[in-house]
Short mmCIF file of C-alpha atoms in Angstrom, two decimals:
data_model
loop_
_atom_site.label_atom_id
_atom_site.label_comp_id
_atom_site.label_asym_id
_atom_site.label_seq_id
_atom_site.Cartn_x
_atom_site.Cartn_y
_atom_site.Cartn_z
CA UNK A 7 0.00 0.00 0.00
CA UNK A 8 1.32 3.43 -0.86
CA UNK A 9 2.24 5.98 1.88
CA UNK A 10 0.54 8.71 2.20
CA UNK A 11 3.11 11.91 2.85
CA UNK A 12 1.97 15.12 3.74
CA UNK A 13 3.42 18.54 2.70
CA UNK A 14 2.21 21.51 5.31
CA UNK A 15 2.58 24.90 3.68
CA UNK A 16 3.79 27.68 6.02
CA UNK A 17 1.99 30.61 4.85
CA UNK A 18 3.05 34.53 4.83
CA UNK A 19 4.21 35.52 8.84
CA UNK A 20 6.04 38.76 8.03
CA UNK A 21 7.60 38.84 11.47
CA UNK A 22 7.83 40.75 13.77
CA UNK A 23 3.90 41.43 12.41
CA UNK A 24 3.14 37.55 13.30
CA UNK A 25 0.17 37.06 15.72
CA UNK A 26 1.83 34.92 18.37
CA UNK A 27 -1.27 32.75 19.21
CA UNK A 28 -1.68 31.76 15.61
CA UNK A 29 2.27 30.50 15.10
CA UNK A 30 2.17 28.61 18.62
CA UNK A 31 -1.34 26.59 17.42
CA UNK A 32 0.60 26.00 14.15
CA UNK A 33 3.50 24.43 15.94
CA UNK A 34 1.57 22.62 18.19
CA UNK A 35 -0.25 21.25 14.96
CA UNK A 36 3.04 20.37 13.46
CA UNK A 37 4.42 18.52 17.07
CA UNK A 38 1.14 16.33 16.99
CA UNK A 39 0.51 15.87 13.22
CA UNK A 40 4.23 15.48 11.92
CA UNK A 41 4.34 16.54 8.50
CA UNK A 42 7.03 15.31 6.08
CA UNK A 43 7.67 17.92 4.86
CA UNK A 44 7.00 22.29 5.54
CA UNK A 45 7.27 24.66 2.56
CA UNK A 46 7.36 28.34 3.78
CA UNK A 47 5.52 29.88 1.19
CA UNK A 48 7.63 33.12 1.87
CA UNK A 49 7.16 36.73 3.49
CA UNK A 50 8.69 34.95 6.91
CA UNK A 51 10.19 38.54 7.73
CA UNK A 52 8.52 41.95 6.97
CA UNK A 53 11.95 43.80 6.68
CA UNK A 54 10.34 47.42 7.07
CA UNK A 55 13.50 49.56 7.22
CA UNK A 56 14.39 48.89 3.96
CA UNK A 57 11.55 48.59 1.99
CA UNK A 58 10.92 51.38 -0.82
CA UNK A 59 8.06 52.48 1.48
CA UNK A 60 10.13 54.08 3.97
CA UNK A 61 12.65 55.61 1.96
CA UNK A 62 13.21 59.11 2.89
CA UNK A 63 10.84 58.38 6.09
CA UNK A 64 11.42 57.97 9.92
CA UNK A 65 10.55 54.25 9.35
CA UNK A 66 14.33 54.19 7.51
CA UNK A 67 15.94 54.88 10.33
CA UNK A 68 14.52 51.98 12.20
CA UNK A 69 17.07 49.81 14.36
CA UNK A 70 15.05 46.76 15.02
CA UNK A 71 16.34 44.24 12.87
CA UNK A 72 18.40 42.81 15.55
CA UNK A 73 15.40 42.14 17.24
CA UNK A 74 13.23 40.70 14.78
CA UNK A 75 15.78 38.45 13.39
CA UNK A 76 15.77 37.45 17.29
CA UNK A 77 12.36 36.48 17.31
CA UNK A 78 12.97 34.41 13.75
CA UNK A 79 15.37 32.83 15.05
CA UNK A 80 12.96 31.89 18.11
CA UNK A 81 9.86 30.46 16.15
CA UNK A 82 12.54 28.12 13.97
CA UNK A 83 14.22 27.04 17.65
CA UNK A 84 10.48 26.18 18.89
CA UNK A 85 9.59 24.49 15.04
CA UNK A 86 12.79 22.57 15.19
CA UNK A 87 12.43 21.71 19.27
CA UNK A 88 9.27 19.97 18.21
CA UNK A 89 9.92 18.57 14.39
CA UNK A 90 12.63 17.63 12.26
CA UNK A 91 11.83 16.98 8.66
CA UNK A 92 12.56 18.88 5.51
CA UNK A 93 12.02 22.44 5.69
CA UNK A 94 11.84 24.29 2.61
CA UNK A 95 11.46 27.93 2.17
CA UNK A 96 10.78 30.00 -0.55
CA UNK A 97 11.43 34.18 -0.42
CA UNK A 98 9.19 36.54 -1.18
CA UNK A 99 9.43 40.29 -1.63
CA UNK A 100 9.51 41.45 1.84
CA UNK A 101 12.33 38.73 2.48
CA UNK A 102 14.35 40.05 -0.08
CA UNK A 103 13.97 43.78 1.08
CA UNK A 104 17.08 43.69 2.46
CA UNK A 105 19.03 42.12 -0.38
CA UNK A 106 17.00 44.69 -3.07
CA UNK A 107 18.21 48.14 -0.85
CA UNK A 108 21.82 46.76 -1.08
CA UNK A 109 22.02 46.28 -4.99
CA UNK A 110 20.12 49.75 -4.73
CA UNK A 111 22.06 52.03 -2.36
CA UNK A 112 24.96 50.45 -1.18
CA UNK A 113 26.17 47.95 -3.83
CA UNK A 114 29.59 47.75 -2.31
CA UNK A 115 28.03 45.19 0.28
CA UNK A 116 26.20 42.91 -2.18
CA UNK A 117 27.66 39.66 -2.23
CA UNK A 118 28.78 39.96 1.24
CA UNK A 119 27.72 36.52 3.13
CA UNK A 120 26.82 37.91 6.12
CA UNK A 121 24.17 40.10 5.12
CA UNK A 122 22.99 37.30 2.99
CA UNK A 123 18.95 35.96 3.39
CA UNK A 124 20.18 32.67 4.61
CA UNK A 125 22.67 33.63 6.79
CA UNK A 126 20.56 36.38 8.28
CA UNK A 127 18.08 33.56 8.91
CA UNK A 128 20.47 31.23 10.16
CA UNK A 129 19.05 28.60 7.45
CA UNK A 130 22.16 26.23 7.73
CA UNK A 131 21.39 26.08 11.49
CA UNK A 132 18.02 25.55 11.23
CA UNK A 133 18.64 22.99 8.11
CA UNK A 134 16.25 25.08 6.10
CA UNK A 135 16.71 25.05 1.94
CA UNK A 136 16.24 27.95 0.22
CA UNK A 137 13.55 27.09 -2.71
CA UNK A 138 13.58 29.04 -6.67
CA UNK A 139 10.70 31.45 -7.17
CA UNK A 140 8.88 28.28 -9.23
CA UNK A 141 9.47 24.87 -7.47
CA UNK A 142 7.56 21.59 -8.13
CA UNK A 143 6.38 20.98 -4.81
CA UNK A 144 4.15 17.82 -5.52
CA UNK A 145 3.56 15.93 -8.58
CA UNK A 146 0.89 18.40 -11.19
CA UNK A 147 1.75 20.95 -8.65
CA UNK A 148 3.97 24.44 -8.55
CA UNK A 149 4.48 26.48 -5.10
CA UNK A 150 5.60 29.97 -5.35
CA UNK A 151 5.42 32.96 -3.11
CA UNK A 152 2.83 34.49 -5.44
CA UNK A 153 4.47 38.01 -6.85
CA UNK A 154 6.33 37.19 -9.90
CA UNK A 155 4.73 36.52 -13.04
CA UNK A 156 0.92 37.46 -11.88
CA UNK A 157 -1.22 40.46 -11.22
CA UNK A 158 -2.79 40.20 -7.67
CA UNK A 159 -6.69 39.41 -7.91
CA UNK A 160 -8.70 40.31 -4.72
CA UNK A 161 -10.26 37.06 -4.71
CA UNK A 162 -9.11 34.25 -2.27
CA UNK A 163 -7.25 32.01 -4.36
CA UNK A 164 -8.15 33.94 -8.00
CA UNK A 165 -4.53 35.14 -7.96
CA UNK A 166 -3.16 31.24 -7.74
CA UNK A 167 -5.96 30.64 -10.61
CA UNK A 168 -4.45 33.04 -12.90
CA UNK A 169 -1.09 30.70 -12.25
CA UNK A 170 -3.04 27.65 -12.98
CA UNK A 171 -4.03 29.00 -16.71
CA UNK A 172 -0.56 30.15 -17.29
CA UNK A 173 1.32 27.34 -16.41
CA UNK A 174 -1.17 24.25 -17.02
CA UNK A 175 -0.41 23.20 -13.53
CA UNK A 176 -2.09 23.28 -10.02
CA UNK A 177 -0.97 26.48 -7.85
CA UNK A 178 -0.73 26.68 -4.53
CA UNK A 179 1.12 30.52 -3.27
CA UNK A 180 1.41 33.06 -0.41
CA UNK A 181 1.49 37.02 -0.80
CA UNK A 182 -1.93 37.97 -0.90
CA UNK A 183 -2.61 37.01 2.61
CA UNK A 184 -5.75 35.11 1.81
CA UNK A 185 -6.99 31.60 1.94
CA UNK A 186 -8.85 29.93 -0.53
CA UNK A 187 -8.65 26.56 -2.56
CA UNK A 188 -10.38 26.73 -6.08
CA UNK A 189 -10.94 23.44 -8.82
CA UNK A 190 -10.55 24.22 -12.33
CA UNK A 191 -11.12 21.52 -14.34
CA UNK A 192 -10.69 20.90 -18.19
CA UNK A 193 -10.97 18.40 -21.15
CA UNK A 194 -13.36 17.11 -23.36
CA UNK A 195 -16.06 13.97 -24.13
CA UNK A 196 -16.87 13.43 -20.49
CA UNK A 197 -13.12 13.46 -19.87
CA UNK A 198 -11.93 16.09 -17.61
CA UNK A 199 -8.61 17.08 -15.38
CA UNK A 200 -8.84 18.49 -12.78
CA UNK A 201 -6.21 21.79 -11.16
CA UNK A 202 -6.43 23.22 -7.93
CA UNK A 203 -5.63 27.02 -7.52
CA UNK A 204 -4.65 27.07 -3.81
CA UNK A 205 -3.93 30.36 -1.98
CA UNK A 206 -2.53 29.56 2.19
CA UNK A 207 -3.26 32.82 4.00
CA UNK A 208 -1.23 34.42 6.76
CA UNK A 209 0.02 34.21 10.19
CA UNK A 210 -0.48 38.27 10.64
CA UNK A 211 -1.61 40.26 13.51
CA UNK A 212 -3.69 42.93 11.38
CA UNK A 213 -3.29 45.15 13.74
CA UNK A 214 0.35 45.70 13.88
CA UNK A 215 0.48 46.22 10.35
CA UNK A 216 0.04 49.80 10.12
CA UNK A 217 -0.32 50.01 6.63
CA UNK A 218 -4.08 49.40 7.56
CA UNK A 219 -6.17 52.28 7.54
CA UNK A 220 -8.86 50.05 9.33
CA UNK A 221 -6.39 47.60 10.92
CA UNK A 222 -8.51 44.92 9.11
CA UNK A 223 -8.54 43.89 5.26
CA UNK A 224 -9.78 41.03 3.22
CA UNK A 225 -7.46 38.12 4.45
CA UNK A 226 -7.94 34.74 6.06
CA UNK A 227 -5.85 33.36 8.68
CA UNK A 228 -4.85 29.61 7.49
CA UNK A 229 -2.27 27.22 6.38
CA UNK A 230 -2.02 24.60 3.62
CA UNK A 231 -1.63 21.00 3.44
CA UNK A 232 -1.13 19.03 0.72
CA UNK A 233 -1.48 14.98 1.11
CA UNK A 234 0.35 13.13 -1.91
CA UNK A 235 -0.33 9.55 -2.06
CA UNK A 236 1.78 8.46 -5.27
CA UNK A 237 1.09 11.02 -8.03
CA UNK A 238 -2.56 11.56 -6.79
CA UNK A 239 -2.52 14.73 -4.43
CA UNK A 240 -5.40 16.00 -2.19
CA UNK A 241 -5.31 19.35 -1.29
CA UNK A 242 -7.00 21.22 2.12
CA UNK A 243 -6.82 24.69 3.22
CA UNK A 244 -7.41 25.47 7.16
CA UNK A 245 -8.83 28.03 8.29
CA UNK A 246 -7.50 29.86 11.61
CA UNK A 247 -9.76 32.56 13.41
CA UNK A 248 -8.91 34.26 16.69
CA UNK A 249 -5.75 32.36 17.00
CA UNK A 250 -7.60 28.69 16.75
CA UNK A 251 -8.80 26.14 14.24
CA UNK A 252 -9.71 22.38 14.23
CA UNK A 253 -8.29 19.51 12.63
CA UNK A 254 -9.85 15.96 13.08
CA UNK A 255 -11.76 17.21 15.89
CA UNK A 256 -9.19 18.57 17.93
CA UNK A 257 -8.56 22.19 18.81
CA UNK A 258 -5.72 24.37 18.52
CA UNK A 259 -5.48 27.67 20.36
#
């Protein structure tokens, strides 16, 4: 009989803008369920200071990435205290803030490994890989952050569908901060195949991102899974709100 492996997708955390209760219900998920393997969909830091946002603001002159990093470094240790399969992580654009300001402003330090992603994020440490923008995460299926090659479309998972008509593939991605899992299916003379646009959601605490006029928007706490049993692949999207959900009856808070 074929095993059954299951993928968890990490969605978009943006730390230090993570909602603590969400991430520690995650990781208890993860110490109970033991997927094989987690894909960080990407956005795991925010990076503020040197986003193009702040330039020529106060928010440039921030000196908290000490501390942030800190508190990374804190959420892998209690991942990795609890789990240790293969951790994959993809970057999306507020992970490579950092890396864009140097090429930008102060070229002389690009290429330096110490102010590189992974070694910011202590990846070899932490035994996490660093994933390509497009990776084939399961078999029919592509995983990407979610802001290269696509337009964003308001609608929980419509920017993954636009991916799925592109590429011909199922989609699952990060970025927009909203959950949603979508079929699309094609073919012809009662024959059909189906795709799966699949969008994961976020691990945000609205109201520390102050970008908010409202402090709320239209996203969904959640996280992916993907179960792959040979080449068939079965995906779910769950749903956190007010830092719980339910999985197989049990409750995570």
């Amino acid at each position: 009989m074929t095993r059954t492996e299951t993928i968890l997708i990490w969605p978009d955390t943006q730390i230090p803008e993570q909602d603590d209760r969400a991430v520690n219900a995650l990781i208890a998920f993860i110490k109970d369920h033991q997927p094989d393997t987690i894909v960080d969909i990407g956005d795991w830091m925010d990076f503020a200071p040197p986003s193009r946002w702040s330039k020529g603001t106060a928010a440039e002159f921030d000196q908290t990435l000490g501390r942030d990093l800190k508190k990374a470094h804190e959420i892998q240790a209690k991942v990795r205290n609890v789990w240790d399969g293969e951790w994959k992580r993809h970057l999306g654009n507020h992970d490579l803030r950092v890396s864009d300001s140097v090429k930008r402003y102060t070229p002389w330090l690009h290429g330096y490994e110490g102010i590189s992603y992974e070694s910011m994020l202590r990846h070899e440490e932490f035994e996490i890989e660093t994933l390509p923008t497009f990776y084939d995460v399961a078999p029919g299926w592509i995983s990407t952050h979610g802001h290269k090659g696509v337009n964003v479309n308001p609608r929980p998972a419509g920017t993954a569908m636009s991916l799925v008509k592109k590429t011909g593939k199922s989609v699952v991605c990060g970025h927009t901060h909203r959950a949603g899992l979508e079929p699309w299916d094609q073919g012809y003379n009662g024959r059909t195949k189906r795709l799966w646009a699949m969008e994961v959601g976020n691990l945000m605490d609205m109201k520390k991102a102050g970008y908010l006029g409202l402090g709320a928007a239209n996203w969904q706490q959640g996280f992916g899974l993907l179960h792959v049993t040979g080449r068939s692949v079965r995906p779910e999207v769950i749903y956190i709100e007010n830092g719980r959900f339910t999985v197989a009856g049990r409750e995570y808070r």
